[in-house]
């Protein structure tokens, strides 16, 4: 098996398959809406006016292009040269806004009058609420009750932005359950409502749409590395929950075979404890939320709860294109524990004056391991997917527990 | 012709609609499920939709979600559901349609499931999150084993999708009365029934309406238009409200008898 880069493929197959993964496993009620969304998206891609409007928003509103920054003091501690793609500097503090500006613009074009979204850490919820405020559309966000608790600042932000936040108490009260509730809302209100999915997960065409809207991360980063480092990076590292920031930055380098692509999953309390959120590293093939991919499940096919200190990674599934990148060997997936992520969080604060999101901290936590395989003349590009202000309470609580 | 088609034909001969009753296997436990199926069949259910519980039932409302949670907590698995079908077959020949979500089926293995389901005495599959585009790998082995495959049609389905569903159907087509999850309120059942009736004539295949059918009056609204009526959440709520398994069986028997009085088609 060899991964066929997207740019070399004919238009995305109608089935939305990445090898055996992806597809559309949803209720019949939603199938026509997915067809409609696919058509509208393809038309928007061919429409220069749509592209121009999105480019303007990304530039003037979201603050793109984001810089690629050489992290000198972190480099001293790690070894190989470390470069940071600063998605934390995007408006709303994470890469999520790249996708929501695109999708809400698309929803308006489709004549939808209501937007729903799921959120874990709250970053996608905030980014959706932001885009809806900007474009004057009502927004309702489903968020697990557990996440409402641990990401309280983001709940307040969404409410200030005019969104209604629904606290979801079914199942594990986290991201998976929020997505279940969002799907139930969508199946009920599908004629008027656009479901703004936040990751490269879900039924086709969502994994393709979200990847394409996030691909700007990789496009910019590739050009910036060539200009600033004078070469491509030797490795690109990103955290993977559903996998949107990783897919975004990977897509810029997929055709560059010399560039290693490394996705870092959340090992939670340790893979061996079973309390983790690492379906690519320690799960099996299954179907969740409309797509076939790797999932955490029992031998009987029941989805099991994920565990991670990071609400944004606390999800038992992963985008189907990552599953295919893994199987083909084009990308490698590893995992780091809650503790390692906390250490990396503090290290970046201390060395670079940057407070990263706990999600993002997982990518940094893998750098010491990766550094052992690389030399001082090698370059690592890390996707700094979001800022960590929202996580202060969780981090301080955990550090206190550790003593 | 299979048992499900026979049941529809039998109802047609009696000038009434067929009554399809949903029960979540393992709610409250699998031995009670056997008694519940027998009681429902004796009280007038023509077909049983036996729900295989799934952890993430995105097409279901709160009542069936809670039933699935109770069932999973009690240790229900697909393999134990098939064992239960075997026990049921010792007591009644009522057709049993296994109803559920795809992931437990994928985990079990589609070909193996078709073999084992046929062997257990089940009559077919209805998989909520398996639209025609994705269904070949289960539908093929199922049909080979003489099992039915029941497709869904929704109010949003366009002509092309409706004819795709009709082509996939081996006995009846399940018509979802509204955009929504199971057990929702405020359905225009009369309007949905008329649309389903038109569809049934056009396709020349039996259609059963489900979602939001709760009472004998609801059944009476639907029955003149289509050949089948599905009641699910109302039955599940009755079980939830019962103080004991025995009471659940008695209450379901009573509810199904009452629903069966609304089936007249003329």
mmCIF file of C-alpha atoms in Angstrom, chain A:
data_model
loop_
_atom_site.group_PDB
_atom_site.id
_atom_site.type_symbol
_atom_site.label_atom_id
_atom_site.label_comp_id
_atom_site.label_asym_id
_atom_site.label_seq_id
_atom_site.Cartn_x
_atom_site.Cartn_y
_atom_site.Cartn_z
ATOM 1 C CA UNK A 1 0.000 0.000 0.000
ATOM 2 C CA UNK A 2 1.218 3.458 -0.784
ATOM 3 C CA UNK A 3 -0.475 6.686 0.157
ATOM 4 C CA UNK A 4 -1.622 8.576 -2.922
ATOM 5 C CA UNK A 5 -1.311 12.277 -2.193
ATOM 6 C CA UNK A 6 -4.487 14.215 -2.567
ATOM 7 C CA UNK A 7 -3.091 16.609 -5.115
ATOM 8 C CA UNK A 8 -2.352 13.694 -7.410
ATOM 9 C CA UNK A 9 -5.812 12.214 -7.127
ATOM 10 C CA UNK A 10 -8.784 12.855 -9.334
ATOM 11 C CA UNK A 11 -11.502 14.738 -7.435
ATOM 12 C CA UNK A 12 -12.361 13.179 -4.086
ATOM 13 C CA UNK A 13 -14.223 9.926 -4.769
ATOM 14 C CA UNK A 14 -17.967 10.195 -4.282
ATOM 15 C CA UNK A 15 -17.812 7.655 -1.484
ATOM 16 C CA UNK A 16 -15.245 9.712 0.436
ATOM 17 C CA UNK A 17 -12.976 6.733 0.998
ATOM 18 C CA UNK A 18 -9.391 6.835 2.191
ATOM 19 C CA UNK A 19 -8.426 3.285 1.412
ATOM 20 C CA UNK A 20 -10.962 1.255 3.407
ATOM 21 C CA UNK A 21 -11.684 4.169 5.758
ATOM 22 C CA UNK A 22 -14.182 7.035 5.735
ATOM 23 C CA UNK A 23 -17.538 6.617 4.002
ATOM 24 C CA UNK A 24 -20.968 7.605 5.227
ATOM 25 C CA UNK A 25 -22.482 5.582 8.045
ATOM 26 C CA UNK A 26 -25.422 7.751 9.018
ATOM 27 C CA UNK A 27 -29.197 7.659 9.192
ATOM 28 C CA UNK A 28 -30.956 7.890 5.838
ATOM 29 C CA UNK A 29 -32.441 11.246 6.878
ATOM 30 C CA UNK A 30 -28.972 12.822 6.704
ATOM 31 C CA UNK A 31 -27.800 11.290 3.431
ATOM 32 C CA UNK A 32 -29.401 13.913 1.157
ATOM 33 C CA UNK A 33 -27.932 16.698 3.316
ATOM 34 C CA UNK A 34 -24.459 15.188 2.907
ATOM 35 C CA UNK A 35 -24.980 15.095 -0.868
ATOM 36 C CA UNK A 36 -26.130 18.713 -0.793
ATOM 37 C CA UNK A 37 -23.110 19.728 1.284
ATOM 38 C CA UNK A 38 -20.741 17.906 -1.075
ATOM 39 C CA UNK A 39 -22.180 19.689 -4.104
ATOM 40 C CA UNK A 40 -22.176 23.093 -2.422
ATOM 41 C CA UNK A 41 -18.605 22.620 -1.270
ATOM 42 C CA UNK A 42 -17.377 21.599 -4.714
ATOM 43 C CA UNK A 43 -19.119 24.607 -6.281
ATOM 44 C CA UNK A 44 -17.617 26.946 -3.680
ATOM 45 C CA UNK A 45 -14.150 25.626 -4.469
ATOM 46 C CA UNK A 46 -14.615 26.557 -8.107
ATOM 47 C CA UNK A 47 -16.058 29.985 -7.276
ATOM 48 C CA UNK A 48 -13.383 32.726 -7.204
ATOM 49 C CA UNK A 49 -15.736 35.074 -5.293
ATOM 50 C CA UNK A 50 -16.116 32.560 -2.460
ATOM 51 C CA UNK A 51 -12.386 31.962 -2.307
ATOM 52 C CA UNK A 52 -11.674 35.692 -2.303
ATOM 53 C CA UNK A 53 -14.128 36.319 0.516
ATOM 54 C CA UNK A 54 -12.621 33.513 2.584
ATOM 55 C CA UNK A 55 -9.074 34.731 1.906
ATOM 56 C CA UNK A 56 -10.006 38.229 3.042
ATOM 57 C CA UNK A 57 -11.554 36.913 6.257
ATOM 58 C CA UNK A 58 -8.571 34.692 6.983
ATOM 59 C CA UNK A 59 -6.191 37.593 6.410
ATOM 60 C CA UNK A 60 -7.979 40.606 7.876
ATOM 61 C CA UNK A 61 -10.165 38.954 10.508
ATOM 62 C CA UNK A 62 -8.348 35.815 11.656
ATOM 63 C CA UNK A 63 -4.875 37.334 11.327
ATOM 64 C CA UNK A 64 -3.347 34.994 8.766
ATOM 65 C CA UNK A 65 -0.709 34.267 7.723
ATOM 66 C CA UNK A 66 0.453 33.051 11.118
ATOM 67 C CA UNK A 67 4.238 33.100 11.593
ATOM 68 C CA UNK A 68 6.616 30.208 11.722
ATOM 69 C CA UNK A 69 8.956 30.928 14.593
ATOM 70 C CA UNK A 70 12.391 29.531 15.399
ATOM 71 C CA UNK A 71 12.317 28.503 19.076
ATOM 72 C CA UNK A 72 15.937 29.088 20.045
ATOM 73 C CA UNK A 73 15.770 28.373 23.771
ATOM 74 C CA UNK A 74 13.654 25.256 23.315
ATOM 75 C CA UNK A 75 16.126 24.135 20.649
ATOM 76 C CA UNK A 76 18.933 24.437 23.216
ATOM 77 C CA UNK A 77 17.092 22.021 25.503
ATOM 78 C CA UNK A 78 15.900 19.581 22.851
ATOM 79 C CA UNK A 79 18.761 19.344 20.339
ATOM 80 C CA UNK A 80 17.473 19.527 16.771
ATOM 81 C CA UNK A 81 16.235 22.917 15.561
ATOM 82 C CA UNK A 82 12.612 23.468 16.614
ATOM 83 C CA UNK A 83 10.270 25.615 14.557
ATOM 84 C CA UNK A 84 6.765 26.514 15.727
ATOM 85 C CA UNK A 85 3.838 27.130 13.386
ATOM 86 C CA UNK A 86 2.013 29.707 15.469
ATOM 87 C CA UNK A 87 -1.675 28.788 15.106
ATOM 88 C CA UNK A 88 -2.049 29.989 18.692
ATOM 89 C CA UNK A 89 -1.852 33.498 17.245
ATOM 90 C CA UNK A 90 -4.999 33.032 15.165
ATOM 91 C CA UNK A 91 -8.040 34.962 16.254
ATOM 92 C CA UNK A 92 -9.788 32.898 19.013
ATOM 93 C CA UNK A 93 -6.445 31.353 19.958
ATOM 94 C CA UNK A 94 -6.382 28.189 17.884
ATOM 95 C CA UNK A 95 -6.419 26.809 14.352
ATOM 96 C CA UNK A 96 -10.127 25.984 14.643
ATOM 97 C CA UNK A 97 -11.172 29.326 13.165
ATOM 98 C CA UNK A 98 -9.668 28.414 9.758
ATOM 99 C CA UNK A 99 -12.355 25.786 9.419
ATOM 100 C CA UNK A 100 -15.289 27.605 10.970
ATOM 101 C CA UNK A 101 -14.889 30.709 8.793
ATOM 102 C CA UNK A 102 -14.930 28.442 5.750
ATOM 103 C CA UNK A 103 -17.868 26.329 6.873
ATOM 104 C CA UNK A 104 -20.070 29.191 8.053
ATOM 105 C CA UNK A 105 -19.435 31.027 4.806
ATOM 106 C CA UNK A 106 -20.440 27.833 3.030
ATOM 107 C CA UNK A 107 -23.548 27.457 5.214
ATOM 108 C CA UNK A 108 -24.644 30.969 4.305
ATOM 109 C CA UNK A 109 -24.123 30.204 0.651
ATOM 110 C CA UNK A 110 -26.344 27.130 1.090
ATOM 111 C CA UNK A 111 -29.096 29.267 2.626
ATOM 112 C CA UNK A 112 -28.907 27.608 6.048
ATOM 113 C CA UNK A 113 -30.330 29.746 8.845
ATOM 114 C CA UNK A 114 -29.045 27.941 11.915
ATOM 115 C CA UNK A 115 -25.667 26.511 12.925
ATOM 116 C CA UNK A 116 -24.897 23.725 15.374
ATOM 117 C CA UNK A 117 -21.527 22.399 16.511
ATOM 118 C CA UNK A 118 -19.988 19.993 18.992
ATOM 119 C CA UNK A 119 -17.006 20.955 21.062
ATOM 120 C CA UNK A 120 -14.562 19.261 23.405
ATOM 121 C CA UNK A 121 -12.072 21.778 24.745
ATOM 122 C CA UNK A 122 -14.393 24.528 23.628
ATOM 123 C CA UNK A 123 -11.985 25.873 21.005
ATOM 124 C CA UNK A 124 -14.109 24.712 18.090
ATOM 125 C CA UNK A 125 -17.227 25.938 19.890
ATOM 126 C CA UNK A 126 -15.680 29.359 20.390
ATOM 127 C CA UNK A 127 -14.476 29.466 16.789
ATOM 128 C CA UNK A 128 -17.936 28.505 15.523
ATOM 129 C CA UNK A 129 -19.666 31.035 17.793
ATOM 130 C CA UNK A 130 -17.197 33.650 16.553
ATOM 131 C CA UNK A 131 -17.842 32.970 12.876
ATOM 132 C CA UNK A 132 -21.606 32.943 13.531
ATOM 133 C CA UNK A 133 -21.447 36.288 15.327
ATOM 134 C CA UNK A 134 -19.423 37.672 12.438
ATOM 135 C CA UNK A 135 -21.904 36.463 9.833
ATOM 136 C CA UNK A 136 -25.091 36.975 11.842
ATOM 137 C CA UNK A 137 -26.263 33.372 12.229
ATOM 138 C CA UNK A 138 -27.723 31.789 15.391
ATOM 139 C CA UNK A 139 -25.414 29.185 16.907
ATOM 140 C CA UNK A 140 -25.979 26.300 19.328
ATOM 141 C CA UNK A 141 -23.053 24.324 20.694
ATOM 142 C CA UNK A 142 -23.185 20.861 22.280
ATOM 143 C CA UNK A 143 -20.559 20.279 24.950
ATOM 144 C CA UNK A 144 -20.140 17.405 27.386
ATOM 145 C CA UNK A 145 -20.986 18.312 30.989
ATOM 146 C CA UNK A 146 -17.514 17.174 32.063
ATOM 147 C CA UNK A 147 -15.944 19.548 29.527
ATOM 148 C CA UNK A 148 -18.261 22.391 30.557
ATOM 149 C CA UNK A 149 -16.738 21.967 33.997
ATOM 150 C CA UNK A 150 -13.074 21.778 33.022
ATOM 151 C CA UNK A 151 -13.199 24.389 30.246
ATOM 152 C CA UNK A 152 -15.425 26.946 31.947
ATOM 153 C CA UNK A 153 -13.734 30.028 30.413
ATOM 154 C CA UNK A 154 -14.628 28.834 26.928
ATOM 155 C CA UNK A 155 -18.272 28.338 27.930
ATOM 156 C CA UNK A 156 -18.396 31.984 29.039
ATOM 157 C CA UNK A 157 -16.736 33.062 25.812
ATOM 158 C CA UNK A 158 -19.269 31.209 23.665
ATOM 159 C CA UNK A 159 -22.131 32.743 25.612
ATOM 160 C CA UNK A 160 -20.671 36.227 25.229
ATOM 161 C CA UNK A 161 -20.447 35.597 21.504
ATOM 162 C CA UNK A 162 -24.169 34.917 21.465
ATOM 163 C CA UNK A 163 -24.130 31.128 21.248
ATOM 164 C CA UNK A 164 -26.335 28.842 23.271
ATOM 165 C CA UNK A 165 -24.329 26.086 24.989
ATOM 166 C CA UNK A 166 -26.059 22.765 25.680
ATOM 167 C CA UNK A 167 -24.443 20.730 28.435
ATOM 168 C CA UNK A 168 -24.629 17.049 27.467
ATOM 169 C CA UNK A 169 -24.962 14.531 30.290
ATOM 170 C CA UNK A 170 -25.394 11.269 28.371
ATOM 171 C CA UNK A 171 -22.652 8.623 28.187
ATOM 172 C CA UNK A 172 -19.260 9.861 29.342
ATOM 173 C CA UNK A 173 -20.340 13.535 29.183
ATOM 174 C CA UNK A 174 -17.421 14.396 26.888
ATOM 175 C CA UNK A 175 -16.769 15.110 23.215
ATOM 176 C CA UNK A 176 -18.144 11.826 21.861
ATOM 177 C CA UNK A 177 -21.457 12.424 23.597
ATOM 178 C CA UNK A 178 -21.559 16.041 22.452
ATOM 179 C CA UNK A 179 -21.173 14.784 18.894
ATOM 180 C CA UNK A 180 -23.991 12.260 19.438
ATOM 181 C CA UNK A 181 -26.292 15.073 20.576
ATOM 182 C CA UNK A 182 -25.262 17.324 17.698
ATOM 183 C CA UNK A 183 -26.104 14.505 15.258
ATOM 184 C CA UNK A 184 -29.512 14.068 16.931
ATOM 185 C CA UNK A 185 -30.163 17.786 16.566
ATOM 186 C CA UNK A 186 -29.064 17.703 12.933
ATOM 187 C CA UNK A 187 -31.281 14.736 12.062
ATOM 188 C CA UNK A 188 -34.193 16.723 13.518
ATOM 189 C CA UNK A 189 -33.457 20.125 11.967
ATOM 190 C CA UNK A 190 -31.512 19.103 8.881
ATOM 191 C CA UNK A 191 -33.495 21.227 6.440
ATOM 192 C CA UNK A 192 -32.581 24.554 8.057
ATOM 193 C CA UNK A 193 -29.406 23.724 9.918
ATOM 194 C CA UNK A 194 -25.751 23.317 9.023
ATOM 195 C CA UNK A 195 -23.744 21.072 11.316
ATOM 196 C CA UNK A 196 -20.306 22.663 11.602
ATOM 197 C CA UNK A 197 -18.098 19.646 12.364
ATOM 198 C CA UNK A 198 -14.862 20.657 14.057
ATOM 199 C CA UNK A 199 -12.469 17.908 13.064
ATOM 200 C CA UNK A 200 -11.474 15.769 10.101
ATOM 201 C CA UNK A 201 -13.951 13.192 11.390
ATOM 202 C CA UNK A 202 -17.586 12.423 10.641
ATOM 203 C CA UNK A 203 -19.241 11.243 7.425
ATOM 204 C CA UNK A 204 -18.019 12.288 3.980
ATOM 205 C CA UNK A 205 -17.591 15.100 2.953
ATOM 206 C CA UNK A 206 -16.596 16.448 6.396
ATOM 207 C CA UNK A 207 -13.111 14.884 6.615
ATOM 208 C CA UNK A 208 -12.272 16.389 3.208
ATOM 209 C CA UNK A 209 -13.856 19.795 3.868
ATOM 210 C CA UNK A 210 -12.182 20.285 7.237
ATOM 211 C CA UNK A 211 -8.805 19.098 5.904
ATOM 212 C CA UNK A 212 -9.036 21.508 2.977
ATOM 213 C CA UNK A 213 -9.952 24.456 5.195
ATOM 214 C CA UNK A 214 -7.049 23.568 7.508
ATOM 215 C CA UNK A 215 -4.613 22.911 4.654
ATOM 216 C CA UNK A 216 -3.603 26.576 4.789
ATOM 217 C CA UNK A 217 -1.523 25.712 7.880
ATOM 218 C CA UNK A 218 0.659 23.365 5.874
ATOM 219 C CA UNK A 219 0.785 25.573 2.773
ATOM 220 C CA UNK A 220 2.022 28.564 4.770
ATOM 221 C CA UNK A 221 4.400 26.523 6.908
ATOM 222 C CA UNK A 222 6.038 24.873 3.902
ATOM 223 C CA UNK A 223 6.745 28.218 2.227
ATOM 224 C CA UNK A 224 7.933 29.725 5.520
ATOM 225 C CA UNK A 225 10.334 26.867 6.191
ATOM 226 C CA UNK A 226 11.816 27.166 2.715
ATOM 227 C CA UNK A 227 12.252 30.898 3.209
ATOM 228 C CA UNK A 228 13.432 30.965 6.825
ATOM 229 C CA UNK A 229 15.271 27.659 7.216
ATOM 230 C CA UNK A 230 16.223 27.376 3.572
ATOM 231 C CA UNK A 231 14.968 23.805 3.525
ATOM 232 C CA UNK A 232 12.051 21.599 4.305
ATOM 233 C CA UNK A 233 11.763 20.299 7.850
ATOM 234 C CA UNK A 234 12.959 16.759 8.535
ATOM 235 C CA UNK A 235 9.911 16.048 10.669
ATOM 236 C CA UNK A 236 6.512 17.640 11.224
ATOM 237 C CA UNK A 237 4.870 16.966 14.576
ATOM 238 C CA UNK A 238 1.267 17.645 15.591
ATOM 239 C CA UNK A 239 -1.141 16.444 18.251
ATOM 240 C CA UNK A 240 -4.035 14.236 17.150
ATOM 241 C CA UNK A 241 -7.471 14.063 18.741
ATOM 242 C CA UNK A 242 -9.873 14.029 15.821
ATOM 243 C CA UNK A 243 -6.852 15.224 13.898
ATOM 244 C CA UNK A 244 -7.668 18.538 12.204
ATOM 245 C CA UNK A 245 -4.546 20.545 12.995
ATOM 246 C CA UNK A 246 -2.402 17.530 12.135
ATOM 247 C CA UNK A 247 -4.215 16.946 8.840
ATOM 248 C CA UNK A 248 -3.902 20.648 8.068
ATOM 249 C CA UNK A 249 -0.152 20.814 8.539
ATOM 250 C CA UNK A 250 0.536 17.298 7.148
ATOM 251 C CA UNK A 251 -1.282 18.092 3.920
ATOM 252 C CA UNK A 252 1.370 20.681 3.049
ATOM 253 C CA UNK A 253 4.135 18.072 3.209
ATOM 254 C CA UNK A 254 2.473 14.833 2.110
ATOM 255 C CA UNK A 255 4.095 14.991 -1.329
ATOM 256 C CA UNK A 256 7.541 15.636 0.206
ATOM 257 C CA UNK A 257 8.672 12.105 0.892
ATOM 258 C CA UNK A 258 11.733 13.230 2.866
ATOM 259 C CA UNK A 259 9.545 14.843 5.518
ATOM 260 C CA UNK A 260 8.488 12.560 8.355
ATOM 261 C CA UNK A 261 4.937 13.169 9.544
ATOM 262 C CA UNK A 262 4.328 12.353 13.200
ATOM 263 C CA UNK A 263 0.970 12.504 14.952
ATOM 264 C CA UNK A 264 0.914 12.451 18.746
ATOM 265 C CA UNK A 265 -2.077 10.921 20.487
ATOM 266 C CA UNK A 266 -3.016 11.196 24.145
ATOM 267 C CA UNK A 267 -1.866 8.215 26.207
ATOM 268 C CA UNK A 268 -3.776 9.593 29.206
ATOM 269 C CA UNK A 269 -2.768 7.681 32.311
ATOM 270 C CA UNK A 270 -0.763 5.277 30.156
ATOM 271 C CA UNK A 271 -1.724 2.978 27.265
ATOM 272 C CA UNK A 272 -1.259 -0.056 29.541
ATOM 273 C CA UNK A 273 -3.888 1.261 31.992
ATOM 274 C CA UNK A 274 -6.562 1.310 29.294
ATOM 275 C CA UNK A 275 -7.329 4.891 30.306
ATOM 276 C CA UNK A 276 -6.165 6.764 27.215
ATOM 277 C CA UNK A 277 -7.354 8.445 24.021
ATOM 278 C CA UNK A 278 -5.102 6.792 21.455
ATOM 279 C CA UNK A 279 -7.195 4.883 18.905
ATOM 280 C CA UNK A 280 -4.461 4.873 16.237
ATOM 281 C CA UNK A 281 -1.856 3.519 18.657
ATOM 282 C CA UNK A 282 -4.031 1.177 20.692
ATOM 283 C CA UNK A 283 -7.507 0.881 19.140
ATOM 284 C CA UNK A 284 -9.088 -1.163 16.366
ATOM 285 C CA UNK A 285 -11.036 -0.575 13.181
ATOM 286 C CA UNK A 286 -14.650 0.425 13.700
ATOM 287 C CA UNK A 287 -17.391 2.851 12.747
ATOM 288 C CA UNK A 288 -18.182 5.886 14.886
ATOM 289 C CA UNK A 289 -19.969 9.110 14.026
ATOM 290 C CA UNK A 290 -20.448 8.264 10.398
ATOM 291 C CA UNK A 291 -16.991 7.096 9.329
ATOM 292 C CA UNK A 292 -14.905 3.954 9.394
ATOM 293 C CA UNK A 293 -11.596 4.538 11.128
ATOM 294 C CA UNK A 294 -9.710 3.479 14.224
ATOM 295 C CA UNK A 295 -11.783 3.632 17.416
ATOM 296 C CA UNK A 296 -11.537 2.621 21.051
ATOM 297 C CA UNK A 297 -13.973 -0.230 21.530
ATOM 298 C CA UNK A 298 -14.727 -3.444 23.370
ATOM 299 C CA UNK A 299 -14.393 -6.777 21.522
ATOM 300 C CA UNK A 300 -18.197 -6.536 21.057
ATOM 301 C CA UNK A 301 -17.998 -3.249 19.195
ATOM 302 C CA UNK A 302 -19.186 -0.950 21.965
ATOM 303 C CA UNK A 303 -17.338 2.355 21.988
ATOM 304 C CA UNK A 304 -15.370 2.897 25.189
ATOM 305 C CA UNK A 305 -14.730 6.183 26.904
ATOM 306 C CA UNK A 306 -11.485 7.955 26.167
ATOM 307 C CA UNK A 307 -9.335 9.469 28.901
ATOM 308 C CA UNK A 308 -7.075 12.469 28.550
ATOM 309 C CA UNK A 309 -6.166 15.484 30.623
ATOM 310 C CA UNK A 310 -6.868 17.432 27.458
ATOM 311 C CA UNK A 311 -10.552 17.870 26.649
ATOM 312 C CA UNK A 312 -9.780 18.402 22.970
ATOM 313 C CA UNK A 313 -8.071 15.014 22.649
ATOM 314 C CA UNK A 314 -10.561 13.151 24.838
ATOM 315 C CA UNK A 315 -12.228 11.342 21.939
ATOM 316 C CA UNK A 316 -12.357 7.602 21.159
ATOM 317 C CA UNK A 317 -12.198 8.083 17.378
ATOM 318 C CA UNK A 318 -9.946 9.776 14.834
ATOM 319 C CA UNK A 319 -10.314 11.109 11.303
ATOM 320 C CA UNK A 320 -10.353 8.417 8.587
ATOM 321 C CA UNK A 321 -7.531 9.949 6.549
ATOM 322 C CA UNK A 322 -5.212 9.519 9.535
ATOM 323 C CA UNK A 323 -6.178 5.842 9.636
ATOM 324 C CA UNK A 324 -5.092 5.536 6.013
ATOM 325 C CA UNK A 325 -1.883 7.541 6.571
ATOM 326 C CA UNK A 326 -1.074 5.135 9.398
ATOM 327 C CA UNK A 327 -1.771 1.958 7.420
ATOM 328 C CA UNK A 328 0.227 3.175 4.429
ATOM 329 C CA UNK A 329 3.093 4.243 6.659
ATOM 330 C CA UNK A 330 3.132 7.800 5.270
ATOM 331 C CA UNK A 331 2.624 9.117 8.802
ATOM 332 C CA UNK A 332 3.652 7.655 12.135
ATOM 333 C CA UNK A 333 1.493 7.860 15.237
ATOM 334 C CA UNK A 334 2.829 7.813 18.758
ATOM 335 C CA UNK A 335 1.386 8.694 22.152
ATOM 336 C CA UNK A 336 2.423 10.589 25.274
ATOM 337 C CA UNK A 337 0.911 10.564 28.764
ATOM 338 C CA UNK A 338 -0.892 13.295 30.687
ATOM 339 C CA UNK A 339 2.206 13.721 32.834
ATOM 340 C CA UNK A 340 4.538 14.129 29.862
ATOM 341 C CA UNK A 341 2.160 16.688 28.358
ATOM 342 C CA UNK A 342 2.145 18.650 31.613
ATOM 343 C CA UNK A 343 5.952 18.693 31.674
ATOM 344 C CA UNK A 344 6.077 19.901 28.076
ATOM 345 C CA UNK A 345 3.456 22.558 28.854
ATOM 346 C CA UNK A 346 5.703 23.986 31.560
ATOM 347 C CA UNK A 347 8.827 23.684 29.454
ATOM 348 C CA UNK A 348 7.368 25.811 26.644
ATOM 349 C CA UNK A 349 6.133 28.407 29.138
ATOM 350 C CA UNK A 350 9.576 28.588 30.736
ATOM 351 C CA UNK A 351 11.776 28.523 27.619
ATOM 352 C CA UNK A 352 9.751 30.469 25.086
ATOM 353 C CA UNK A 353 7.217 32.540 27.015
ATOM 354 C CA UNK A 354 4.374 30.746 25.249
ATOM 355 C CA UNK A 355 1.524 29.066 27.131
ATOM 356 C CA UNK A 356 0.368 26.241 24.839
ATOM 357 C CA UNK A 357 -2.964 24.448 24.938
ATOM 358 C CA UNK A 358 -2.876 21.089 26.709
ATOM 359 C CA UNK A 359 -3.763 19.470 23.371
ATOM 360 C CA UNK A 360 -0.737 21.076 21.730
ATOM 361 C CA UNK A 361 1.489 20.181 24.687
ATOM 362 C CA UNK A 362 1.210 16.545 23.601
ATOM 363 C CA UNK A 363 3.090 17.362 20.385
ATOM 364 C CA UNK A 364 5.862 19.046 22.387
ATOM 365 C CA UNK A 365 6.036 16.136 24.812
ATOM 366 C CA UNK A 366 7.211 13.850 22.010
ATOM 367 C CA UNK A 367 10.152 16.090 21.036
ATOM 368 C CA UNK A 368 12.711 14.627 23.505
ATOM 369 C CA UNK A 369 12.026 11.132 22.129
ATOM 370 C CA UNK A 370 12.189 12.282 18.521
ATOM 371 C CA UNK A 371 15.380 14.258 19.214
ATOM 372 C CA UNK A 372 17.229 11.010 19.951
ATOM 373 C CA UNK A 373 16.819 10.021 16.298
ATOM 374 C CA UNK A 374 17.874 13.403 14.883
ATOM 375 C CA UNK A 375 20.975 15.594 14.921
ATOM 376 C CA UNK A 376 21.581 19.301 15.600
ATOM 377 C CA UNK A 377 21.343 20.104 11.888
ATOM 378 C CA UNK A 378 17.902 18.586 11.593
ATOM 379 C CA UNK A 379 14.743 20.678 11.699
ATOM 380 C CA UNK A 380 11.493 19.804 13.426
ATOM 381 C CA UNK A 381 8.352 21.770 12.669
ATOM 382 C CA UNK A 382 5.740 21.627 15.429
ATOM 383 C CA UNK A 383 2.162 22.713 14.924
ATOM 384 C CA UNK A 384 1.480 24.994 17.870
ATOM 385 C CA UNK A 385 -2.229 24.504 17.380
ATOM 386 C CA UNK A 386 -3.585 26.621 20.216
ATOM 387 C CA UNK A 387 -2.918 28.754 23.270
ATOM 388 C CA UNK A 388 -3.413 27.452 26.783
ATOM 389 C CA UNK A 389 -5.173 30.185 28.729
ATOM 390 C CA UNK A 390 -8.292 28.000 28.827
ATOM 391 C CA UNK A 391 -6.311 25.233 30.548
ATOM 392 C CA UNK A 392 -4.809 27.154 33.452
ATOM 393 C CA UNK A 393 -7.284 25.822 35.994
ATOM 394 C CA UNK A 394 -6.765 22.198 34.942
ATOM 395 C CA UNK A 395 -2.996 22.572 34.869
ATOM 396 C CA UNK A 396 -2.728 24.293 38.241
ATOM 397 C CA UNK A 397 -5.021 21.679 39.796
ATOM 398 C CA UNK A 398 -2.879 18.842 38.422
ATOM 399 C CA UNK A 399 0.402 20.453 39.429
ATOM 400 C CA UNK A 400 -0.931 20.877 42.943
ATOM 401 C CA UNK A 401 -1.917 17.185 43.028
ATOM 402 C CA UNK A 402 1.605 16.265 41.984
ATOM 403 C CA UNK A 403 3.018 18.462 44.745
#
